[in-house]
Coordinates of N, CA and C and ligand atoms in Angstrom, one line a residue:
X1 N 0.9 -1.2 0.0 CA 0.0 0.0 0.0 C 0.9 1.2 0.0
X2 N 0.8 2.0 -1.1 CA 1.5 3.3 -1.1 C 0.7 4.3 -0.4
X3 N 1.3 4.9 0.7 CA 0.5 5.8 1.5 C 1.1 7.2 1.6
X4 N 0.3 8.2 1.4 CA 0.7 9.6 1.5 C 0.7 10.0 2.9
X5 N 1.9 10.4 3.4 CA 2.1 10.7 4.8 C 1.8 12.2 5.1
X6 N 1.5 13.0 4.0 CA 1.3 14.4 4.2 C 2.6 15.1 4.4
X7 N 2.5 16.5 4.6 CA 3.8 17.3 4.6 C 4.5 17.3 5.9
X8 N 4.0 16.8 6.9 CA 4.7 16.9 8.2 C 3.8 16.6 9.4
X9 N 2.9 17.6 9.6 CA 2.0 17.4 10.8 C 1.2 16.1 10.7
X10 N 1.4 15.2 11.7 CA 0.7 13.9 11.6 C -0.8 14.0 11.6
X11 N -1.4 15.1 12.0 CA -2.8 15.3 12.0 C -3.3 15.4 10.6
X12 N -2.4 15.6 9.6 CA -2.9 15.7 8.2 C -2.9 14.4 7.5
X13 N -2.7 13.3 8.3 CA -2.9 12.0 7.7 C -4.4 11.7 7.4
X14 N -4.7 11.0 6.4 CA -6.1 10.6 6.2 C -6.4 9.4 7.1
X15 N -7.7 9.2 7.3 CA -8.2 8.1 8.2 C -7.7 6.8 7.5
X16 N -7.8 6.8 6.2 CA -7.3 5.6 5.4 C -5.8 5.3 5.7
X17 N -5.1 6.4 5.7 CA -3.6 6.2 5.9 C -3.4 5.6 7.3
X18 N -4.1 6.1 8.3 CA -3.9 5.6 9.7 C -4.3 4.1 9.7
X19 N -5.4 3.8 9.0 CA -5.9 2.4 9.0 C -4.8 1.5 8.4
X20 N -4.3 2.0 7.3 CA -3.2 1.2 6.6 C -2.0 1.0 7.5
X21 N -1.6 2.1 8.2 CA -0.4 1.9 9.0 C -0.7 0.9 10.2
X22 N -1.9 0.9 10.6 CA -2.3 0.0 11.7 C -2.3 -1.5 11.2
X23 N -2.4 -1.7 9.9 CA -2.5 -3.0 9.4 C -1.2 -3.5 8.9
X24 N -0.2 -2.7 8.9 CA 1.1 -3.0 8.3 C 2.0 -4.0 9.2
X25 N 2.6 -4.9 8.5 CA 3.7 -5.7 9.1 C 5.0 -5.0 9.0
X26 N 5.1 -4.3 7.9 CA 6.4 -3.6 7.6 C 6.0 -2.2 7.1
X27 N 6.8 -1.2 7.5 CA 6.6 0.2 7.0 C 7.9 0.6 6.4
X28 N 8.0 0.9 5.1 CA 9.2 1.5 4.5 C 8.9 3.0 4.4
X29 N 9.7 3.8 4.9 CA 9.4 5.3 4.9 C 10.6 6.1 4.4
X30 N 10.2 7.2 3.8 CA 11.2 8.2 3.4 C 11.6 9.1 4.6
X31 N 12.7 9.8 4.5 CA 13.1 10.6 5.6 C 12.4 12.0 5.6
X32 N 11.5 12.2 4.7 CA 10.6 13.4 4.8 C 9.4 13.1 5.7
X33 N 9.3 11.9 6.1 CA 8.1 11.5 6.9 C 8.4 11.8 8.4
X34 N 7.5 12.5 9.0 CA 7.8 12.9 10.4 C 7.6 11.7 11.4
X35 N 8.3 11.7 12.5 CA 8.3 10.6 13.4 C 6.9 10.4 14.0
X36 N 6.1 11.5 14.1 CA 4.8 11.4 14.7 C 3.8 10.6 13.8
X37 N 4.2 10.5 12.5 CA 3.4 9.7 11.6 C 3.6 8.2 11.8
X38 N 4.9 7.9 12.0 CA 5.3 6.5 12.3 C 4.7 6.0 13.6
X39 N 4.4 6.8 14.5 CA 3.7 6.4 15.7 C 2.4 5.7 15.5
X40 N 1.8 6.0 14.4 CA 0.5 5.3 14.1 C 0.6 3.9 13.6
X41 N 1.9 3.4 13.3 CA 2.1 2.0 13.0 C 2.1 1.2 14.3
X42 N 1.8 -0.1 14.2 CA 1.8 -0.9 15.4 C 3.2 -1.0 15.9
X43 N 3.3 -1.2 17.2 CA 4.7 -1.2 17.8 C 5.5 -2.3 17.3
X44 N 4.8 -3.5 17.0 CA 5.5 -4.7 16.5 C 5.9 -4.5 15.1
X45 N 5.3 -3.6 14.3 CA 5.7 -3.5 12.9 C 7.1 -3.2 12.7
X46 N 7.7 -3.7 11.7 CA 9.1 -3.4 11.4 C 9.1 -2.1 10.6
X47 N 10.0 -1.2 11.0 CA 10.0 0.1 10.3 C 11.4 0.3 9.7
X48 N 11.4 0.6 8.4 CA 12.6 0.6 7.7 C 12.8 2.0 7.0
X49 N 13.8 2.7 7.4 CA 14.1 4.0 6.8 C 14.8 3.8 5.4
X50 N 14.1 4.2 4.4 CA 14.7 4.1 3.1 C 14.9 5.5 2.5
X51 N 15.1 6.4 3.4 CA 15.2 7.9 3.1 C 16.1 8.1 1.9
X52 N 15.6 9.0 1.1 CA 16.5 9.3 -0.1 C 16.4 10.8 -0.4
X53 N 16.3 11.6 0.7 CA 16.3 13.0 0.6 C 17.6 13.6 0.2
X54 N 17.6 14.6 -0.6 CA 18.8 15.4 -0.9 C 19.8 14.5 -1.6
X55 N 21.1 14.6 -1.2 CA 22.1 14.1 -2.0 C 23.0 13.1 -1.1
X56 N 22.4 12.8 0.1 CA 23.2 11.8 0.9 C 23.1 10.4 0.3
X57 N 24.0 9.6 0.8 CA 24.0 8.2 0.4 C 22.6 7.6 0.8
X58 N 22.0 6.8 0.0 CA 20.7 6.2 0.3 C 20.6 5.0 -0.5
X59 N 19.6 4.1 -0.1 CA 19.5 2.8 -0.8 C 19.2 3.0 -2.3
X60 N 18.6 4.1 -2.8 CA 18.4 4.2 -4.2 C 17.1 3.5 -4.6
X61 N 16.4 4.1 -5.6 CA 15.1 3.6 -6.0 C 15.1 2.1 -6.3
X62 N 16.0 1.6 -7.1 CA 15.9 0.1 -7.5 C 15.9 -0.8 -6.3
X63 N 16.8 -0.4 -5.3 CA 16.8 -1.2 -4.1 C 15.5 -1.2 -3.3
X64 N 15.0 0.0 -3.2 CA 13.7 0.1 -2.5 C 12.6 -0.7 -3.2
X65 N 12.6 -0.6 -4.5 CA 11.5 -1.3 -5.2 C 11.7 -2.8 -5.1
X66 N 12.9 -3.3 -5.1 CA 13.2 -4.7 -4.9 C 12.8 -5.2 -3.5
X67 N 13.1 -4.4 -2.6 CA 12.7 -4.7 -1.2 C 11.2 -4.8 -1.0
X68 N 10.5 -3.9 -1.6 CA 9.0 -3.9 -1.6 C 8.5 -5.2 -2.1
X69 N 9.0 -5.5 -3.3 CA 8.5 -6.8 -3.9 C 8.8 -8.0 -3.1
X70 N 10.0 -8.0 -2.5 CA 10.4 -9.2 -1.7 C 9.5 -9.3 -0.5
X71 N 9.3 -8.2 0.2 CA 8.5 -8.3 1.4 C 7.0 -8.7 1.1
X72 N 6.5 -8.1 0.0 CA 5.1 -8.4 -0.3 C 4.9 -9.8 -0.8
X73 N 5.9 -10.3 -1.5 CA 5.9 -11.7 -1.9 C 5.9 -12.7 -0.8
X74 N 6.6 -12.3 0.3 CA 6.6 -13.1 1.5 C 5.3 -13.1 2.3
X75 N 4.3 -12.4 1.7 CA 3.0 -12.4 2.3 C 2.8 -11.3 3.4
X76 N 3.7 -10.4 3.5 CA 3.6 -9.3 4.5 C 2.7 -8.2 3.9
X77 N 2.0 -7.5 4.9 CA 1.3 -6.3 4.5 C 2.3 -5.2 4.6
X78 N 2.6 -4.6 3.5 CA 3.7 -3.6 3.4 C 3.1 -2.2 3.1
X79 N 3.5 -1.3 4.0 CA 3.1 0.1 3.7 C 4.4 0.8 3.3
X80 N 4.2 1.5 2.1 CA 5.3 2.3 1.6 C 4.9 3.7 1.8
X81 N 5.5 4.3 2.9 CA 5.0 5.6 3.3 C 5.9 6.7 2.6
X82 N 5.2 7.6 1.9 CA 5.9 8.6 1.2 C 5.4 10.0 1.7
X83 N 6.3 11.0 1.7 CA 6.0 12.3 2.1 C 4.9 12.9 1.2
X84 N 4.0 13.7 1.7 CA 3.0 14.4 0.9 C 2.1 13.5 0.3
X85 N 1.9 13.6 -1.0 CA 1.0 12.7 -1.8 C 1.9 11.9 -2.7
X86 N 1.7 10.6 -2.7 CA 2.6 9.7 -3.6 C 2.5 10.1 -5.0
X87 N 1.5 10.7 -5.5 CA 1.4 11.0 -6.9 C 2.1 12.3 -7.3
X88 N 2.6 13.0 -6.4 CA 3.3 14.3 -6.7 C 4.8 14.1 -6.5
X89 N 5.5 14.0 -7.5 CA 7.0 13.9 -7.4 C 7.4 12.8 -6.4
X90 N 6.6 11.7 -6.4 CA 6.9 10.6 -5.5 C 7.4 9.4 -6.1
X91 N 7.7 9.4 -7.4 CA 8.2 8.2 -8.1 C 7.4 7.0 -7.8
X92 N 6.1 7.2 -7.7 CA 5.2 6.1 -7.4 C 5.1 5.1 -8.5
X93 N 5.2 5.6 -9.7 CA 5.0 4.7 -10.9 C 6.0 3.5 -10.9
X94 N 7.3 3.8 -10.6 CA 8.3 2.7 -10.6 C 7.9 1.6 -9.6
X95 N 7.4 2.0 -8.5 CA 7.1 1.0 -7.4 C 5.8 0.3 -7.8
X96 N 4.9 1.0 -8.3 CA 3.6 0.3 -8.7 C 3.8 -0.7 -9.8
X97 N 4.6 -0.2 -10.8 CA 4.8 -1.1 -12.0 C 5.6 -2.4 -11.5
X98 N 6.6 -2.2 -10.7 CA 7.3 -3.4 -10.2 C 6.5 -4.4 -9.4
X99 N 5.6 -3.8 -8.6 CA 4.7 -4.7 -7.8 C 3.7 -5.4 -8.7
X100 N 3.2 -4.6 -9.6 CA 2.2 -5.3 -10.5 C 2.8 -6.3 -11.4
X101 N 4.0 -6.0 -11.9 CA 4.7 -7.0 -12.7 C 5.0 -8.3 -11.9
X102 N 5.1 -8.2 -10.6 CA 5.4 -9.4 -9.8 C 4.0 -10.0 -9.4
X103 N 2.9 -9.5 -10.0 CA 1.6 -10.1 -9.7 C 1.1 -9.7 -8.3
X104 N 1.6 -8.7 -7.7 CA 1.1 -8.3 -6.4 C 0.1 -7.2 -6.5
X105 N -0.8 -7.1 -5.5 CA -1.8 -6.1 -5.5 C -1.3 -4.8 -4.9
X106 N -1.7 -3.7 -5.5 CA -1.2 -2.4 -5.0 C -2.4 -1.5 -4.7
X107 N -2.4 -0.8 -3.6 CA -3.3 0.2 -3.3 C -2.5 1.5 -3.2
X108 N -3.2 2.6 -3.5 CA -2.6 3.9 -3.3 C -3.5 4.8 -2.4
X109 N -3.0 5.3 -1.4 CA -3.8 6.2 -0.5 C -3.2 7.6 -0.6
X110 N -4.0 8.6 -1.1 CA -3.5 9.9 -1.4 C -3.2 10.6 -0.1
X111 N -2.3 11.6 -0.2 CA -2.0 12.4 1.0 C -2.1 13.9 0.7
X112 N -1.9 14.7 1.7 CA -1.8 16.2 1.5 C -0.5 16.5 0.9
X113 N -0.4 17.1 -0.3 CA 0.8 17.4 -0.8 C 1.4 18.7 -0.2
X114 N 2.7 18.9 -0.2 CA 3.4 20.0 0.4 C 2.8 21.3 0.0
X115 N 2.4 21.5 -1.3 CA 1.8 22.7 -1.8 C 0.5 23.0 -1.0
X116 N -0.3 22.1 -0.7 CA -1.5 22.3 0.1 C -1.2 22.7 1.5
X117 N -0.2 22.0 2.1 CA 0.2 22.3 3.4 C 0.7 23.8 3.5
X118 N 1.5 24.1 2.6 CA 2.1 25.5 2.6 C 1.0 26.5 2.3
X119 N 0.1 26.2 1.4 CA -0.9 27.2 1.1 C -1.8 27.5 2.3
X120 N -2.0 26.4 3.1 CA -2.8 26.6 4.3 C -2.1 27.4 5.3
X121 N -0.8 27.2 5.5 CA 0.0 28.0 6.4 C 0.0 29.5 6.0
X122 N 0.0 29.7 4.7 CA 0.0 31.1 4.2 C -1.4 31.7 4.1
X123 N -2.4 30.9 4.4 CA -3.8 31.4 4.2 C -4.0 31.8 2.8
X124 N -3.3 31.2 1.8 CA -3.4 31.6 0.4 C -4.2 30.6 -0.4
X125 N -4.9 31.1 -1.4 CA -5.5 30.3 -2.4 C -4.5 30.2 -3.5
X126 N -4.3 29.0 -4.0 CA -3.3 29.0 -5.1 C -3.8 29.5 -6.4
X127 N -5.0 29.0 -6.9 CA -5.6 29.9 -8.0 C -6.4 30.9 -7.2
X128 N -6.6 32.1 -7.8 CA -7.3 33.2 -7.1 C -8.0 34.0 -8.2
X129 N -9.2 34.2 -8.0 CA -10.0 35.0 -9.1 C -9.2 36.3 -9.4
X130 N -9.1 36.6 -10.6 CA -8.5 37.9 -11.1 C -6.9 37.9 -10.9
X131 N -6.4 36.9 -10.2 CA -4.9 36.9 -10.0 C -4.2 35.7 -10.7
X132 N -4.8 34.6 -10.5 CA -4.2 33.4 -11.0 C -5.3 32.4 -11.4
X133 N -5.3 32.1 -12.8 CA -6.3 31.2 -13.2 C -5.8 29.8 -13.3
X134 N -4.6 29.6 -13.0 CA -4.1 28.2 -13.0 C -2.9 28.1 -12.1
X135 N -2.6 26.8 -11.7 CA -1.5 26.5 -10.8 C -0.6 25.5 -11.5
X136 N 0.7 25.7 -11.4 CA 1.5 24.7 -11.9 C 2.5 24.2 -10.8
X137 N 2.6 22.9 -10.8 CA 3.6 22.2 -9.9 C 4.8 21.8 -10.7
X138 N 6.0 22.3 -10.4 CA 7.1 21.9 -11.2 C 8.3 21.5 -10.2
X139 N 9.2 20.8 -10.8 CA 10.4 20.5 -10.0 C 11.6 21.2 -10.7
X140 N 12.4 21.8 -9.9 CA 13.6 22.5 -10.4 C 14.8 21.6 -10.2
X141 N 14.6 20.3 -10.2 CA 15.7 19.4 -9.9 C 15.6 18.3 -10.9
X142 N 16.5 18.3 -11.8 CA 16.5 17.2 -12.9 C 17.2 16.0 -12.4
X143 N 17.4 15.0 -13.2 CA 18.0 13.7 -12.9 C 19.3 13.9 -12.2
X144 N 20.1 14.9 -12.7 CA 21.5 15.0 -12.2 C 21.6 16.1 -11.2
X145 N 20.4 16.6 -10.7 CA 20.4 17.6 -9.6 C 20.4 19.1 -10.2
X146 N 20.7 19.2 -11.5 CA 20.7 20.5 -12.1 C 19.3 20.9 -12.5
X147 N 19.2 22.2 -12.9 CA 17.9 22.7 -13.4 C 17.6 22.0 -14.7
X148 N 16.4 21.4 -14.8 CA 16.1 20.6 -16.0 C 16.2 21.6 -17.3
X149 N 16.7 21.0 -18.4 CA 16.9 21.8 -19.6 C 15.6 22.1 -20.3
X150 N 14.6 21.2 -20.1 CA 13.4 21.3 -21.0 C 12.3 22.0 -20.3
X151 N 12.5 23.0 -19.4 CA 11.4 23.7 -18.8 C 10.7 24.6 -19.8
X152 N 9.4 24.7 -19.5 CA 8.6 25.5 -20.4 C 8.6 26.9 -19.9
X153 N 9.5 27.7 -20.4 CA 9.7 29.1 -19.8 C 8.5 30.0 -20.0
X154 N 7.8 29.9 -21.2 CA 6.7 30.8 -21.3 C 5.6 30.5 -20.4
X155 N 5.4 29.2 -20.1 CA 4.3 28.8 -19.1 C 4.8 29.3 -17.7
X156 N 6.1 29.1 -17.4 CA 6.5 29.5 -16.1 C 6.5 31.0 -15.8
X157 N 6.6 31.7 -16.9 CA 6.7 33.2 -16.8 C 5.2 33.8 -16.9
X158 N 4.2 32.9 -17.0 CA 2.9 33.4 -17.1 C 2.5 34.2 -15.8
X159 N 2.2 35.5 -16.0 CA 1.8 36.2 -14.7 C 0.5 35.8 -14.2
X160 N -0.3 35.1 -15.0 CA -1.6 34.6 -14.5 C -1.6 33.3 -13.9
X161 N -0.4 32.8 -13.5 CA -0.3 31.4 -12.9 C 0.3 31.5 -11.6
X162 N 0.0 30.6 -10.7 CA 0.8 30.4 -9.5 C 1.7 29.2 -9.7
X163 N 3.0 29.4 -9.4 CA 3.9 28.3 -9.6 C 4.4 27.8 -8.3
X164 N 4.3 26.5 -8.1 CA 4.9 25.9 -6.9 C 6.0 25.0 -7.3
X165 N 7.2 25.4 -6.8 CA 8.4 24.7 -7.2 C 8.8 23.7 -6.1
X166 N 8.8 22.4 -6.4 CA 9.3 21.4 -5.5 C 10.8 21.2 -5.8
X167 N 11.5 20.9 -4.7 CA 13.0 20.6 -4.8 C 13.7 21.8 -5.5
X168 N 13.4 23.0 -5.1 CA 13.9 24.1 -5.8 C 14.9 25.0 -5.1
X169 N 15.5 24.5 -4.0 CA 16.4 25.4 -3.3 C 17.8 25.5 -4.1
X170 N 18.3 24.3 -4.4 CA 19.6 24.3 -5.0 C 19.8 25.1 -6.3
X171 N 18.7 25.1 -7.1 CA 18.8 25.8 -8.4 C 18.0 27.1 -8.4
X172 N 17.7 27.6 -7.2 CA 16.8 28.8 -7.2 C 17.4 30.0 -7.9
X173 N 18.7 30.2 -7.7 CA 19.2 31.5 -8.3 C 19.1 31.4 -9.8
X174 N 19.4 30.3 -10.4 CA 19.4 30.1 -11.8 C 17.9 30.1 -12.3
X175 N 17.0 29.5 -11.6 CA 15.6 29.5 -11.9 C 15.0 30.9 -11.9
X176 N 15.3 31.6 -10.9 CA 14.7 32.9 -10.8 C 15.2 33.9 -11.8
X177 N 16.5 33.8 -12.1 CA 17.1 34.6 -13.1 C 16.5 34.3 -14.5
X178 N 16.3 33.0 -14.8 CA 15.8 32.7 -16.1 C 14.3 33.0 -16.2
X179 N 13.6 33.0 -15.1 CA 12.2 33.4 -15.1 C 12.1 34.9 -15.4
X180 N 13.0 35.7 -14.8 CA 12.9 37.1 -15.1 C 13.3 37.4 -16.5
X181 N 14.2 36.6 -17.0 CA 14.6 36.8 -18.4 C 13.5 36.4 -19.4
X182 N 12.7 35.4 -18.9 CA 11.6 35.0 -19.7 C 10.4 35.9 -19.6
X183 N 10.5 37.0 -18.8 CA 9.5 38.0 -18.8 C 8.6 38.1 -17.5
X184 N 8.9 37.3 -16.5 CA 8.1 37.4 -15.3 C 8.6 38.6 -14.5
X185 N 7.7 39.4 -14.1 CA 8.0 40.7 -13.3 C 8.9 40.4 -12.1
X186 N 10.1 41.0 -12.0 CA 10.9 40.8 -10.9 C 10.3 41.1 -9.5
X187 N 9.2 41.9 -9.6 CA 8.5 42.2 -8.3 C 7.5 41.2 -7.9
X188 N 7.3 40.1 -8.7 CA 6.3 39.1 -8.4 C 6.6 38.5 -7.0
X189 N 5.5 38.5 -6.2 CA 5.8 37.9 -4.8 C 6.3 36.5 -4.9
X190 N 7.2 36.2 -4.0 CA 7.8 34.9 -3.9 C 8.0 34.5 -2.4
X191 N 7.5 33.3 -2.1 CA 7.7 32.9 -0.7 C 8.3 31.5 -0.6
X192 N 9.3 31.4 0.2 CA 9.8 30.1 0.5 C 9.2 29.6 1.8
X193 N 8.6 28.4 1.7 CA 8.1 27.8 3.0 C 9.0 26.6 3.3
X194 N 9.7 26.8 4.5 CA 10.6 25.8 5.0 C 9.9 25.0 6.0
X195 N 9.9 23.7 5.7 CA 9.2 22.7 6.6 C 7.8 23.0 6.9
X196 N 7.0 23.2 5.8 CA 5.6 23.5 5.9 C 4.9 22.5 6.8
X197 N 4.1 23.0 7.8 CA 3.3 22.2 8.7 C 4.0 21.5 9.8
X198 N 5.4 21.6 9.8 CA 6.1 21.1 11.0 C 6.1 22.2 12.1
X199 N 6.4 21.8 13.3 CA 6.4 22.8 14.4 C 7.4 23.9 14.2
X200 N 8.5 23.6 13.5 CA 9.5 24.7 13.2 C 9.4 25.3 11.8
X201 N 8.2 25.3 11.3 CA 8.0 25.9 9.9 C 8.5 27.4 9.9
X202 N 9.1 27.7 8.8 CA 9.5 29.1 8.6 C 9.1 29.6 7.3
X203 N 8.8 30.9 7.1 CA 8.4 31.4 5.8 C 9.3 32.6 5.5
X204 N 9.8 32.6 4.3 CA 10.7 33.7 3.8 C 10.0 34.4 2.7
X205 N 9.7 35.6 3.0 CA 8.8 36.3 2.0 C 9.7 37.3 1.3
X206 N 9.6 37.3 -0.1 CA 10.5 38.2 -0.9 C 9.8 38.4 -2.2
X207 N 10.6 38.7 -3.2 CA 10.1 38.8 -4.6 C 10.9 37.9 -5.5
X208 N 10.5 37.8 -6.7 CA 11.3 36.9 -7.7 C 12.7 37.4 -7.7
X209 N 12.9 38.7 -7.6 CA 14.3 39.2 -7.7 C 15.1 39.0 -6.4
X210 N 14.5 39.0 -5.3 CA 15.2 38.9 -4.0 C 15.2 37.6 -3.3
X211 N 14.4 36.7 -3.8 CA 14.2 35.4 -3.0 C 15.5 34.6 -2.9
X212 N 16.3 34.6 -3.9 CA 17.5 33.7 -3.9 C 18.4 34.2 -2.8
X213 N 18.6 35.6 -2.7 CA 19.5 36.1 -1.6 C 18.8 35.9 -0.3
X214 N 17.5 36.2 -0.2 CA 16.8 36.0 1.1 C 17.0 34.6 1.6
X215 N 16.9 33.6 0.7 CA 17.0 32.2 1.1 C 18.4 31.9 1.6
X216 N 19.4 32.4 0.8 CA 20.7 32.1 1.2 C 21.0 32.6 2.6
X217 N 20.5 33.9 2.9 CA 20.7 34.5 4.2 C 20.1 33.7 5.3
X218 N 18.9 33.2 5.1 CA 18.2 32.6 6.2 C 18.4 31.1 6.4
X219 N 19.3 30.5 5.5 CA 19.7 29.1 5.7 C 18.6 28.2 6.1
X220 N 17.7 27.9 5.2 CA 16.6 27.0 5.5 C 17.0 25.6 5.8
X221 N 16.3 24.9 6.6 CA 16.6 23.5 7.0 C 16.1 22.6 6.0
X222 N 15.0 22.8 5.4 CA 14.4 22.0 4.4 C 13.5 20.9 5.0
X223 N 12.7 20.2 4.3 CA 12.4 20.5 2.9 C 11.7 21.9 2.7
X224 N 11.9 22.4 1.5 CA 11.4 23.7 1.2 C 10.6 23.8 -0.1
X225 N 9.6 24.6 -0.1 CA 8.8 24.8 -1.3 C 8.9 26.3 -1.7
X226 N 9.1 26.5 -2.9 CA 9.0 27.9 -3.4 C 7.7 28.2 -4.1
X227 N 7.0 29.2 -3.7 CA 5.8 29.6 -4.4 C 5.9 31.0 -5.0
X228 N 5.5 31.1 -6.2 CA 5.6 32.4 -6.9 C 4.2 32.8 -7.5
X229 N 3.9 34.0 -7.4 CA 2.7 34.5 -8.1 C 2.0 35.6 -7.3
X230 N 1.1 36.3 -8.1 CA 0.4 37.4 -7.5 C -0.5 37.0 -6.4
X231 N -1.0 35.8 -6.4 CA -1.9 35.4 -5.3 C -1.3 35.6 -4.0
X232 N 0.0 35.6 -3.9 CA 0.7 35.7 -2.6 C 0.6 37.2 -2.0
X233 N 0.1 38.1 -2.8 CA -0.1 39.4 -2.3 C -1.4 39.5 -1.5
X234 N -2.2 38.5 -1.5 CA -3.4 38.5 -0.7 C -3.1 38.2 0.8
X235 N -3.9 37.4 1.5 CA -3.6 37.2 2.9 C -2.2 36.7 3.2
X236 N -1.6 36.0 2.2 CA -0.2 35.5 2.4 C 0.7 36.6 2.6
X237 N 0.5 37.7 2.0 CA 1.4 38.9 2.1 C 1.3 39.5 3.5
X238 N 0.3 39.2 4.2 CA 0.2 39.7 5.6 C 0.6 38.8 6.7
X239 N 1.0 37.6 6.2 CA 1.6 36.6 7.2 C 3.0 37.0 7.5
X240 N 3.4 37.1 8.7 CA 4.7 37.4 9.0 C 5.7 36.3 8.6
X241 N 6.7 36.7 7.9 CA 7.7 35.7 7.5 C 8.6 35.3 8.7
Ligands
LIG301 N1 5.3 13.7 -2.7 C1 5.7 14.9 -2.0 C2 6.8 15.6 -2.7 C3 8.1 14.8 -2.8 S1 9.4 15.7 -3.6 C4 4.5 15.9 -1.8 O1 3.5 15.6 -2.4 O2 4.6 16.8 -1.1 C5 10.3 16.4 -2.2 C6 10.1 17.9 -2.2 O3 8.8 18.2 -1.7 C7 11.0 18.6 -1.2 O4 12.2 18.9 -1.8 C8 10.2 19.9 -1.1 O5 10.3 20.7 -2.2 C9 8.8 19.4 -1.0 N2 8.3 19.2 0.4 C10 8.0 18.1 0.9 N3 7.5 18.3 2.2 C11 7.6 19.6 2.4 C12 7.3 20.5 3.5 N4 6.8 20.0 4.7 N5 7.6 21.8 3.4 C13 8.0 22.3 2.3 N6 8.3 21.5 1.2 C14 8.1 20.2 1.3

């Protein structure tokens, strides 16, 4: 069972997620998953950290996938706990395909994605009448950790969109420079939400032009989400960073 653990606060787990955790013999979790979420698993359940955040040594996706198949084949009820929602930058497809190819049954339980957690903290609506008619979720982290080459710059520079950037800290300076070059107003509100919904959440409020410097100065802990767009000039603009 692929389970969305939400962005941090354990109270953002769904009832289905809690039920799955209580049924699990084994829980494989990422290191974006907060300890309070793991407390919902049975004490006897085996809990395996397969964290692969950032650039530290980690088991790697093929190893995790193989482990999932092996455990499920042995007849165990396996929960694969992923930060946020498994369907948003969660590499769920690789795991689902491997399990299905092995003839195993897979369920997916959605979770609250980081963008929703951050929007709630900011009291912001991501689309907002008259300000943003669409929302785009993008990653600024390609296979090799660099800014992906094939980004759609005209879509990203659309002043009528709210852009939520996952995994965007390392490449932020390059991303924001290229967005300005593509025509996005440098004064566009930009907020970095560090550890959205965790007790130590921080928000760094700036503009497209200043967010990279502001982020560098405030040394965020991560995980961080970068949100850009005019909608942030609403209630979010009055939230103290
Ligand atoms: N499936 C997850 C995203 C996984 S990609 C989801 O739906 O949220 C990992 C990236 O998600 C991080 O680099 C960061 O950009 C973002 N992220 C995850 N949890 C976060 C949090 N609590 N606060 C801010 N960003 C978060």
